[in-house]
Amino acid sequence: MYNDFFGLKETPFTIAPDPRYLFMSERHRDALAHLLYGIGAGGGFVLLTGEVGTGKTTVCRCLLEQLPGNVRLAYILNPKLNAIELMATMCDELGIGYDAKESSLKTFTDLLSRRLLDNHEQGLNTVLMIDEAQNLSVEVLEQIRLLTNLETNQKKLLQIILIGQPELQELLAKKELRQLAQRITARYHLRPLSLNETKSYLEHRLRIAGVMRPVFKSKAMKLIHKASGGIPRLINVISDRAMLGAFADNLHHVDTRTVNKAVEEVLGHKTDYPPAAPVTQHWKWAVPVLVVGLTLGVAAWSFGLFDKTVEQTMVKPTENQNLESNSVAAINDSSFKSIEQELPKIEIKKSPSELAEDFWGEQSWDRSGVIASQNLLALWGISYSPFQSVDACSLSVTYGLGCDQGMTDWKFLGQLNRPANLKFSTVQGGDFWGTLISIHDQAVVMQFGENQVTIERKKLNPLWTGEYRLFWKKPPGFNEPIGVGGRGSAVSWLTSFIERNEGLVIKPGNIFSEQVSDWLSLFQMEHGLVSDGILGKHSIMVINNLAEPSIPKLLSDSLQAGN
């Protein structure tokens, strides 16, 4: 109804899980990394919990798009089943035939056991994922636990992911389920969005719907976050109703008064955020302020305070063309999307361990990551020996580098555009490290010891745990994230970059002002980062992709040229 009024191509705030509107905050990215880790962990339970509407289903859909080709998934959406119905549903999901009148647990267990063994012999991992798992009964959960007893001498044959509301944690804390609780290998509780993430979320959905200009005033976004508690589903419902209210009042920006009305209609109660003062109240102060303002203005003009220097210090519009043409990691470009397109499911003829042996060669397996660290630091021109420091990250500090590590995916590595050490794992071989040198379309160049190999990413997916470690160049004086009010040489480094690349004038150059924060928020939004207006390590990496041509980069020249 209000799309034409705001210049939208479509309604931005629906509760339908449209993948085009996917917003992956740091929290959602961490949750996804835990699930991907769980799939490759080889047995046990992985637990993902979160309040209603926090985005658990969004994370699940993202996981389904990134499943390695060697995974066979049984996804159960309706867990209000008894034990027989659960086993039958698993058979349906895995394509196992059975008699429709079958009611024996033993028969279903035998059928599943045979399929799990067959999958294992083909190098396939079988995963059972249950959504809304807080609705499972104690008896069914116990039956699920018994399924994890299906194993070989080396590994368990079934990996189980339980997704549910916080009540699931209370359910698993019951004494009769303590055996299951002890088998949980990874837990993650998905929390609501922060205020900065809520702002980025609103901007993201409006941008996808076709509007780049601000629609919600700053205080209105704060009120939406407060009323919704940072829960994306409530953010959508309140924002949609607020935009409808603004349309009805012929307002092209959503203010706090409109949001207050929307909150009352959607949630059934008012917020304690004060509404905007009525116009008559503002006019009480308007005349005196106007008189004082005119007096000061005439005085300033008479003394020549207004001249061309005022124009020079005004902020010019951001010139996105320079950023887009120079960016080495523009995520929305079609050439980079070719890297991230969904890979077809393939049948892997060799086991993960056999694949590892193929590209590993005769080198000793790098269990500790020391060899990989030596190879990675060598790309930065640094020679590293273990006796120099406790670890490579500690050593890198003396060379002005930072160390970034955690769980991630291929897309985010491409955004950061830095060579990285990756941790792999196989059943027979255990854990080992390698160095990601570069990306070439669907293939990557990896270094293991002295061997460099080019291999398709789909062959690495069954082996990579999702864990990474990389180095990045720190600007002078940078020790921790910097926001509005910060000052120092790191801020001067940022403002110099803005002036050099955007043609803006930032005064004073050593203070992190609102102007700098606004520019950085837009820059982060354009480059797929969390748009919080705070200078952190990932923002620095992407800026250095433009500012530092000599630092090691991950993307090949052909891909960079296409961006």
PDB file of N, CA and C in Angstrom, residues 125-173:
ATOM      1  N   ASN A 125      28.303 -38.293   5.178  1.00  0.00           N
ATOM      2  CA  ASN A 125      27.889 -38.010   6.552  1.00  0.00           C
ATOM      3  C   ASN A 125      26.366 -37.898   6.604  1.00  0.00           C
ATOM      4  N   THR A 126      25.754 -38.540   7.576  1.00  0.00           N
ATOM      5  CA  THR A 126      24.302 -38.473   7.740  1.00  0.00           C
ATOM      6  C   THR A 126      23.979 -37.573   8.924  1.00  0.00           C
ATOM      7  N   VAL A 127      23.093 -36.607   8.687  1.00  0.00           N
ATOM      8  CA  VAL A 127      22.756 -35.606   9.703  1.00  0.00           C
ATOM      9  C   VAL A 127      21.248 -35.580   9.910  1.00  0.00           C
ATOM     10  N   LEU A 128      20.835 -35.615  11.165  1.00  0.00           N
ATOM     11  CA  LEU A 128      19.425 -35.435  11.538  1.00  0.00           C
ATOM     12  C   LEU A 128      19.280 -34.051  12.164  1.00  0.00           C
ATOM     13  N   MET A 129      18.465 -33.183  11.552  1.00  0.00           N
ATOM     14  CA  MET A 129      18.234 -31.839  12.079  1.00  0.00           C
ATOM     15  C   MET A 129      16.760 -31.699  12.445  1.00  0.00           C
ATOM     16  N   ILE A 130      16.500 -31.337  13.691  1.00  0.00           N
ATOM     17  CA  ILE A 130      15.124 -31.226  14.198  1.00  0.00           C
ATOM     18  C   ILE A 130      14.864 -29.790  14.630  1.00  0.00           C
ATOM     19  N   ASP A 131      13.915 -29.134  13.974  1.00  0.00           N
ATOM     20  CA  ASP A 131      13.519 -27.767  14.343  1.00  0.00           C
ATOM     21  C   ASP A 131      12.397 -27.834  15.386  1.00  0.00           C
ATOM     22  N   GLU A 132      12.254 -26.741  16.151  1.00  0.00           N
ATOM     23  CA  GLU A 132      11.250 -26.679  17.233  1.00  0.00           C
ATOM     24  C   GLU A 132      11.406 -27.862  18.183  1.00  0.00           C
ATOM     25  N   ALA A 133      12.653 -28.189  18.509  1.00  0.00           N
ATOM     26  CA  ALA A 133      12.935 -29.395  19.292  1.00  0.00           C
ATOM     27  C   ALA A 133      12.460 -29.288  20.729  1.00  0.00           C
ATOM     28  N   GLN A 134      12.067 -28.096  21.180  1.00  0.00           N
ATOM     29  CA  GLN A 134      11.553 -27.976  22.550  1.00  0.00           C
ATOM     30  C   GLN A 134      10.224 -28.719  22.707  1.00  0.00           C
ATOM     31  N   ASN A 135       9.592 -29.088  21.585  1.00  0.00           N
ATOM     32  CA  ASN A 135       8.321 -29.809  21.634  1.00  0.00           C
ATOM     33  C   ASN A 135       8.498 -31.323  21.712  1.00  0.00           C
ATOM     34  N   LEU A 136       9.736 -31.804  21.687  1.00  0.00           N
ATOM     35  CA  LEU A 136       9.982 -33.238  21.787  1.00  0.00           C
ATOM     36  C   LEU A 136       9.691 -33.729  23.207  1.00  0.00           C
ATOM     37  N   SER A 137       9.173 -34.926  23.307  1.00  0.00           N
ATOM     38  CA  SER A 137       8.951 -35.514  24.620  1.00  0.00           C
ATOM     39  C   SER A 137      10.250 -36.142  25.125  1.00  0.00           C
ATOM     40  N   VAL A 138      10.299 -36.385  26.423  1.00  0.00           N
ATOM     41  CA  VAL A 138      11.476 -37.020  27.022  1.00  0.00           C
ATOM     42  C   VAL A 138      11.706 -38.391  26.391  1.00  0.00           C
ATOM     43  N   GLU A 139      10.630 -39.144  26.150  1.00  0.00           N
ATOM     44  CA  GLU A 139      10.766 -40.485  25.580  1.00  0.00           C
ATOM     45  C   GLU A 139      11.361 -40.440  24.178  1.00  0.00           C
ATOM     46  N   VAL A 140      10.919 -39.477  23.364  1.00  0.00           N
ATOM     47  CA  VAL A 140      11.440 -39.372  21.998  1.00  0.00           C
ATOM     48  C   VAL A 140      12.895 -38.912  22.017  1.00  0.00           C
ATOM     49  N   LEU A 141      13.239 -37.992  22.907  1.00  0.00           N
ATOM     50  CA  LEU A 141      14.624 -37.558  23.020  1.00  0.00           C
ATOM     51  C   LEU A 141      15.540 -38.725  23.414  1.00  0.00           C
ATOM     52  N   GLU A 142      15.046 -39.570  24.274  1.00  0.00           N
ATOM     53  CA  GLU A 142      15.832 -40.735  24.666  1.00  0.00           C
ATOM     54  C   GLU A 142      16.020 -41.677  23.473  1.00  0.00           C
ATOM     55  N   GLN A 143      15.006 -41.816  22.644  1.00  0.00           N
ATOM     56  CA  GLN A 143      15.133 -42.655  21.453  1.00  0.00           C
ATOM     57  C   GLN A 143      16.145 -42.050  20.479  1.00  0.00           C
ATOM     58  N   ILE A 144      16.135 -40.722  20.373  1.00  0.00           N
ATOM     59  CA  ILE A 144      17.111 -40.050  19.520  1.00  0.00           C
ATOM     60  C   ILE A 144      18.527 -40.300  20.039  1.00  0.00           C
ATOM     61  N   ARG A 145      18.690 -40.255  21.362  1.00  0.00           N
ATOM     62  CA  ARG A 145      20.015 -40.515  21.933  1.00  0.00           C
ATOM     63  C   ARG A 145      20.497 -41.919  21.574  1.00  0.00           C
ATOM     64  N   LEU A 146      19.579 -42.886  21.625  1.00  0.00           N
ATOM     65  CA  LEU A 146      19.961 -44.266  21.308  1.00  0.00           C
ATOM     66  C   LEU A 146      20.438 -44.400  19.866  1.00  0.00           C
ATOM     67  N   LEU A 147      19.927 -43.516  18.972  1.00  0.00           N
ATOM     68  CA  LEU A 147      20.373 -43.565  17.588  1.00  0.00           C
ATOM     69  C   LEU A 147      21.853 -43.223  17.459  1.00  0.00           C
ATOM     70  N   THR A 148      22.367 -42.432  18.389  1.00  0.00           N
ATOM     71  CA  THR A 148      23.792 -42.071  18.322  1.00  0.00           C
ATOM     72  C   THR A 148      24.678 -43.228  18.747  1.00  0.00           C
ATOM     73  N   ASN A 149      24.101 -44.314  19.236  1.00  0.00           N
ATOM     74  CA  ASN A 149      24.897 -45.506  19.556  1.00  0.00           C
ATOM     75  C   ASN A 149      25.298 -46.270  18.300  1.00  0.00           C
ATOM     76  N   LEU A 150      24.676 -45.916  17.154  1.00  0.00           N
ATOM     77  CA  LEU A 150      25.049 -46.549  15.896  1.00  0.00           C
ATOM     78  C   LEU A 150      26.400 -45.986  15.481  1.00  0.00           C
ATOM     79  N   GLU A 151      27.429 -46.824  15.472  1.00  0.00           N
ATOM     80  CA  GLU A 151      28.780 -46.337  15.244  1.00  0.00           C
ATOM     81  C   GLU A 151      29.676 -47.446  14.730  1.00  0.00           C
ATOM     82  N   THR A 152      30.820 -47.021  14.178  1.00  0.00           N
ATOM     83  CA  THR A 152      31.903 -47.942  13.844  1.00  0.00           C
ATOM     84  C   THR A 152      32.972 -47.787  14.911  1.00  0.00           C
ATOM     85  N   ASN A 153      34.112 -48.423  14.707  1.00  0.00           N
ATOM     86  CA  ASN A 153      35.202 -48.283  15.674  1.00  0.00           C
ATOM     87  C   ASN A 153      35.800 -46.881  15.640  1.00  0.00           C
ATOM     88  N   GLN A 154      35.610 -46.169  14.523  1.00  0.00           N
ATOM     89  CA  GLN A 154      36.242 -44.854  14.376  1.00  0.00           C
ATOM     90  C   GLN A 154      35.297 -43.686  14.632  1.00  0.00           C
ATOM     91  N   LYS A 155      34.028 -43.823  14.302  1.00  0.00           N
ATOM     92  CA  LYS A 155      33.144 -42.658  14.408  1.00  0.00           C
ATOM     93  C   LYS A 155      31.696 -43.085  14.592  1.00  0.00           C
ATOM     94  N   LYS A 156      30.898 -42.138  15.062  1.00  0.00           N
ATOM     95  CA  LYS A 156      29.451 -42.336  15.128  1.00  0.00           C
ATOM     96  C   LYS A 156      28.862 -42.078  13.746  1.00  0.00           C
ATOM     97  N   LEU A 157      27.815 -42.780  13.436  1.00  0.00           N
ATOM     98  CA  LEU A 157      27.265 -42.745  12.088  1.00  0.00           C
ATOM     99  C   LEU A 157      26.212 -41.663  11.900  1.00  0.00           C
ATOM    100  N   LEU A 158      25.769 -41.041  12.987  1.00  0.00           N
ATOM    101  CA  LEU A 158      24.702 -40.044  12.878  1.00  0.00           C
ATOM    102  C   LEU A 158      25.053 -38.802  13.682  1.00  0.00           C
ATOM    103  N   GLN A 159      24.996 -37.652  13.022  1.00  0.00           N
ATOM    104  CA  GLN A 159      25.168 -36.352  13.683  1.00  0.00           C
ATOM    105  C   GLN A 159      23.792 -35.731  13.859  1.00  0.00           C
ATOM    106  N   ILE A 160      23.493 -35.226  15.051  1.00  0.00           N
ATOM    107  CA  ILE A 160      22.156 -34.703  15.345  1.00  0.00           C
ATOM    108  C   ILE A 160      22.241 -33.229  15.736  1.00  0.00           C
ATOM    109  N   ILE A 161      21.405 -32.398  15.089  1.00  0.00           N
ATOM    110  CA  ILE A 161      21.324 -30.966  15.383  1.00  0.00           C
ATOM    111  C   ILE A 161      19.928 -30.678  15.928  1.00  0.00           C
ATOM    112  N   LEU A 162      19.876 -30.135  17.128  1.00  0.00           N
ATOM    113  CA  LEU A 162      18.599 -29.771  17.761  1.00  0.00           C
ATOM    114  C   LEU A 162      18.473 -28.253  17.777  1.00  0.00           C
ATOM    115  N   ILE A 163      17.352 -27.757  17.255  1.00  0.00           N
ATOM    116  CA  ILE A 163      17.122 -26.310  17.169  1.00  0.00           C
ATOM    117  C   ILE A 163      15.815 -26.001  17.875  1.00  0.00           C
ATOM    118  N   GLY A 164      15.845 -25.045  18.789  1.00  0.00           N
ATOM    119  CA  GLY A 164      14.611 -24.762  19.512  1.00  0.00           C
ATOM    120  C   GLY A 164      14.680 -23.507  20.354  1.00  0.00           C
ATOM    121  N   GLN A 165      13.611 -23.241  21.057  1.00  0.00           N
ATOM    122  CA  GLN A 165      13.504 -22.088  21.934  1.00  0.00           C
ATOM    123  C   GLN A 165      14.247 -22.364  23.248  1.00  0.00           C
ATOM    124  N   PRO A 166      14.439 -21.352  24.097  1.00  0.00           N
ATOM    125  CA  PRO A 166      15.201 -21.555  25.341  1.00  0.00           C
ATOM    126  C   PRO A 166      14.665 -22.679  26.223  1.00  0.00           C
ATOM    127  N   GLU A 167      13.379 -23.005  26.079  1.00  0.00           N
ATOM    128  CA  GLU A 167      12.816 -24.106  26.863  1.00  0.00           C
ATOM    129  C   GLU A 167      13.516 -25.430  26.577  1.00  0.00           C
ATOM    130  N   LEU A 168      14.151 -25.525  25.392  1.00  0.00           N
ATOM    131  CA  LEU A 168      14.869 -26.754  25.057  1.00  0.00           C
ATOM    132  C   LEU A 168      16.024 -26.989  26.029  1.00  0.00           C
ATOM    133  N   GLN A 169      16.699 -25.907  26.442  1.00  0.00           N
ATOM    134  CA  GLN A 169      17.791 -26.052  27.414  1.00  0.00           C
ATOM    135  C   GLN A 169      17.255 -26.560  28.755  1.00  0.00           C
ATOM    136  N   GLU A 170      16.085 -26.060  29.146  1.00  0.00           N
ATOM    137  CA  GLU A 170      15.483 -26.527  30.402  1.00  0.00           C
ATOM    138  C   GLU A 170      15.104 -28.005  30.296  1.00  0.00           C
ATOM    139  N   LEU A 171      14.600 -28.392  29.107  1.00  0.00           N
ATOM    140  CA  LEU A 171      14.213 -29.792  28.908  1.00  0.00           C
ATOM    141  C   LEU A 171      15.426 -30.713  29.017  1.00  0.00           C
ATOM    142  N   LEU A 172      16.537 -30.303  28.409  1.00  0.00           N
ATOM    143  CA  LEU A 172      17.734 -31.142  28.415  1.00  0.00           C
ATOM    144  C   LEU A 172      18.417 -31.171  29.781  1.00  0.00           C
ATOM    145  N   ALA A 173      18.024 -30.258  30.662  1.00  0.00           N
ATOM    146  CA  ALA A 173      18.605 -30.242  32.010  1.00  0.00           C
ATOM    147  C   ALA A 173      17.938 -31.255  32.936  1.00  0.00           C
TER     148      ALA A 173
END
